[in-house]
Coordinates of C-alpha atoms in Angstrom, one line a residue:
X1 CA 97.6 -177.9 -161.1
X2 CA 100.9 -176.1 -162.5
X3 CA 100.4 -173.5 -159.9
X4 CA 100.7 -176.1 -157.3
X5 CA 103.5 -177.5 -158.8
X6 CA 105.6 -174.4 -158.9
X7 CA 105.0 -173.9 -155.0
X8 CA 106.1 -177.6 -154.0
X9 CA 108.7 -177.1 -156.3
X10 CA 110.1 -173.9 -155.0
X11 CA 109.0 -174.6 -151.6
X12 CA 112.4 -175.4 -150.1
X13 CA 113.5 -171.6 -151.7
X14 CA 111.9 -169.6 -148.9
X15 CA 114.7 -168.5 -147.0
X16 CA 115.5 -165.2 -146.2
X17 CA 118.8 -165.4 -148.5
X18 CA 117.1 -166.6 -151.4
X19 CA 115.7 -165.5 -154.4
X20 CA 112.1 -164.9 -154.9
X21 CA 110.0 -165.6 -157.0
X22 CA 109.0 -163.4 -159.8
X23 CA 106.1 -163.9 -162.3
X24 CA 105.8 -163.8 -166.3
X25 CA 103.4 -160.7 -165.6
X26 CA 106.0 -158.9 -163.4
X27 CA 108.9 -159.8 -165.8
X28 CA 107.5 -158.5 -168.7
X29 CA 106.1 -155.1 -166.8
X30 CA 109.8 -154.7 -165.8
X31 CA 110.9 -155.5 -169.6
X32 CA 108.7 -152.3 -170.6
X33 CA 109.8 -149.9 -168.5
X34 CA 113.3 -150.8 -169.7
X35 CA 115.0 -152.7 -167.2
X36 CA 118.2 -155.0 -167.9
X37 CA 116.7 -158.3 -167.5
X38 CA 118.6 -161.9 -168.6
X39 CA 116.8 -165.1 -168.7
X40 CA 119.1 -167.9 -168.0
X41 CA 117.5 -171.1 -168.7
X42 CA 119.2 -174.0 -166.7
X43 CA 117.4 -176.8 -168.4
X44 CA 119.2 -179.2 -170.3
X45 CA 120.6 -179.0 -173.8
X46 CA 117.6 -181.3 -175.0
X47 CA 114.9 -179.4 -173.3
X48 CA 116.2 -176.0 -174.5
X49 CA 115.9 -177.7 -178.2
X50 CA 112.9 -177.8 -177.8
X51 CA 111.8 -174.0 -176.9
X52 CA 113.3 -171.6 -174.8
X53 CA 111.9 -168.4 -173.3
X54 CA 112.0 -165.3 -175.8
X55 CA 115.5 -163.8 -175.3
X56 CA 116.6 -166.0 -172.7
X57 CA 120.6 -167.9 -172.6
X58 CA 121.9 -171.3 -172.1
X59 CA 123.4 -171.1 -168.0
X60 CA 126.4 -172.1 -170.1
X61 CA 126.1 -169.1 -172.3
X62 CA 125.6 -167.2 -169.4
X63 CA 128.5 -168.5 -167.9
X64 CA 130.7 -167.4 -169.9
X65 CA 129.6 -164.6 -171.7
X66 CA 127.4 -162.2 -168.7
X67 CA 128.4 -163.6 -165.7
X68 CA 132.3 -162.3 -165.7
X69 CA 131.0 -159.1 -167.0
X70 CA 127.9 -158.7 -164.1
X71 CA 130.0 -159.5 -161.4
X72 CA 133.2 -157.2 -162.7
X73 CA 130.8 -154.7 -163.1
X74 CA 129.2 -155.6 -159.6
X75 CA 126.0 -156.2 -161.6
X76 CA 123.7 -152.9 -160.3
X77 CA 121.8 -152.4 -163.2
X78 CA 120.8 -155.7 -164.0
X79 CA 118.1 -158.6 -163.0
X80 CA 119.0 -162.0 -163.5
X81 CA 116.3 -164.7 -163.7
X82 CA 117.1 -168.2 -163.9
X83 CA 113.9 -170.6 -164.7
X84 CA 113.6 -174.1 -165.6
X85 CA 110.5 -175.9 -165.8
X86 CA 108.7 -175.3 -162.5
X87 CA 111.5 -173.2 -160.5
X88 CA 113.9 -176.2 -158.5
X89 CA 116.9 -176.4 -160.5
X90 CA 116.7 -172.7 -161.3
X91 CA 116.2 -172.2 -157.8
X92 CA 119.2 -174.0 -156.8
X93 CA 120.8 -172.3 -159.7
X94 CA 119.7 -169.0 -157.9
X95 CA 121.4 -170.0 -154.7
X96 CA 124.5 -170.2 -156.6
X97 CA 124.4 -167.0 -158.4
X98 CA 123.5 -165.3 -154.7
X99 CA 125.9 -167.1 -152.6
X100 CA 128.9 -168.3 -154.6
X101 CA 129.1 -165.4 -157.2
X102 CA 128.1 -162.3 -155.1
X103 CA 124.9 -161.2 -157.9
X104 CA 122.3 -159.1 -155.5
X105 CA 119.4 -158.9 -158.0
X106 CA 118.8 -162.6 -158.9
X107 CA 115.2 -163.5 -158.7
X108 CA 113.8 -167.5 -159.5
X109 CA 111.3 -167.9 -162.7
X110 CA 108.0 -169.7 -161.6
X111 CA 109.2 -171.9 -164.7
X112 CA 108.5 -172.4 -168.3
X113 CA 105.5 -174.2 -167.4
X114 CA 103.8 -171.2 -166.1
X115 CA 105.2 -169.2 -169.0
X116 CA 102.6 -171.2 -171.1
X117 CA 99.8 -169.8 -168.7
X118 CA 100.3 -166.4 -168.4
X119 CA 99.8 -166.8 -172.5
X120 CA 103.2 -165.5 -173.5
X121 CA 105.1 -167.4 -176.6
X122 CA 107.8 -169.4 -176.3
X123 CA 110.6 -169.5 -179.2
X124 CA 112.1 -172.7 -180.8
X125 CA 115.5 -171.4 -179.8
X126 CA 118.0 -168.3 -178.4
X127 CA 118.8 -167.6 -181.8
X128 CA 115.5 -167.9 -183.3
X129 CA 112.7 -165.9 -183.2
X130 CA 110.0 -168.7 -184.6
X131 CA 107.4 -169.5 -182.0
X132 CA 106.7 -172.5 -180.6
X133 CA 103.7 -174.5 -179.4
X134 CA 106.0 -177.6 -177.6
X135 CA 107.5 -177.5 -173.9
X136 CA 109.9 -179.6 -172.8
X137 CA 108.3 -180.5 -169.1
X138 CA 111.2 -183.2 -167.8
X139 CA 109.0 -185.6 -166.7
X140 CA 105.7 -186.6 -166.6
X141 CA 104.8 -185.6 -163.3
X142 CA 104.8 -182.1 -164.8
X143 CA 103.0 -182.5 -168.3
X144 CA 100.7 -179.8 -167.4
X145 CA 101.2 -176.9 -169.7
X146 CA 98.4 -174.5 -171.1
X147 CA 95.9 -175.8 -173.9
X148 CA 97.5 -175.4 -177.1
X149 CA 101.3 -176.0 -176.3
X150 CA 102.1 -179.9 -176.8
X151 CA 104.8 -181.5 -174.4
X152 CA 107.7 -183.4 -174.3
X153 CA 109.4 -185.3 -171.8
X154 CA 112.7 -187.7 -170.4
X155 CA 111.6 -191.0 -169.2
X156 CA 111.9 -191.5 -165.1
X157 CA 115.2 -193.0 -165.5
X158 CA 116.7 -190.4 -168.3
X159 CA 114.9 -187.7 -165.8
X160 CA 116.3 -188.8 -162.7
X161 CA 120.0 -189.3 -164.4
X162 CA 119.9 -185.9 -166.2
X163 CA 119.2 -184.4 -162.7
X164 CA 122.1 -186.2 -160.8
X165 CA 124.4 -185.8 -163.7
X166 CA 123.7 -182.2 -163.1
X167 CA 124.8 -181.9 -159.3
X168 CA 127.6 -183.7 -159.6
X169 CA 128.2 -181.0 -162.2
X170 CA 127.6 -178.3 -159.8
X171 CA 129.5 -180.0 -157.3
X172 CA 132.6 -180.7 -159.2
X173 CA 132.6 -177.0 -159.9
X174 CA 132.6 -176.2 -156.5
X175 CA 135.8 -178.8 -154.9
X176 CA 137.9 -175.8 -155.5
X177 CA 137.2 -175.2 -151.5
X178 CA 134.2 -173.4 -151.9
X179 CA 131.6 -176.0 -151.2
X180 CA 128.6 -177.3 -152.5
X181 CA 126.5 -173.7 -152.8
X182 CA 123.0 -176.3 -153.3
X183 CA 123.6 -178.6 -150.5
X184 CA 125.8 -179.5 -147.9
X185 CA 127.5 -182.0 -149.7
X186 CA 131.4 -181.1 -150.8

């Protein structure tokens, strides 16, 4: 079931210009063998109370702190991997990143929900190295994580308004004359 989630999801992200996906497996294979690697989770402040990815940053973190140094530095070296909680928003967030910001090695997460599958831990925070057994999923539509994680997740309505909040967000950003990098819309 979350398999078939993360490919409706991330469906509309198979053009040539955008990022693939990458697996759990694959990003911990390229973790070992030593390659630069940051996780940028894109979910909301409340979901990213609840657990996070091991190692992974706040987009607004990012933001600020990696994403003026990557792109000064013209961001060789280094794989960026946005994820939410089946691979939507952090594929749109991925469009960005490739089209808007210039980054070559950006590659989407199959999402936090596949995380839980693959049997790798989550942690209760960036900071924080505690593991946790809850997932923020968004909604209930996507309350399918592996046996032994518990969920949490917005109502419809707080869902859907967290999600719109968050393109008029992106599409603020972008009036400066660059346009909408999601959709066709500024």
């Amino acid at each position: 079931q979350a398999l078939g989630l993360v490919g409706k999801a991330t469906a509309v992200f198979s053009r040539q210009d955008d990022a693939p996906l990458i697996s759990a497996a694959d990003l911990l294979e390229r973790s070992k063998r030593g390659e630069q690697i940051y996780l940028v989770d894109v979910r909301t402040r409340e979901e990213r109370q609840v657990s996070m990815l091991p190692g992974a940053v706040s987009r607004e973190a990012f933001e600020s702190d990696i994403l003026p140094r990557l792109r000064q530095q013209g961001g060789a070296q280094s794989l960026v991997v946005p994820y939410c909680t089946v691979g939507f928003r952090s594929g749109m967030y991925c469009r960005e990143l490739l089209n808007t910001y210039g980054l070559a090695h950006v590659r989407n997460s199959e999402g936090i929900i596949m995380w839980t599958f693959d049997g790798r831990p989550l942690a209760r925070s960036s900071i924080d190295d505690v593991e946790a057994h809850e997932v923020h999923v968004y909604g209930k539509a996507w309350d399918c994580a592996a046996e032994g994680y518990t969920t949490a997740y917005f109502s419809d309505t707080q869902g859907a308004l967290k999600f719109i909040a968050e393109l008029c967000r992106t599409c603020s950003k972008r009036m400066s004359g660059l346009g909408c990098p999601t959709f066709a819309c500024c």
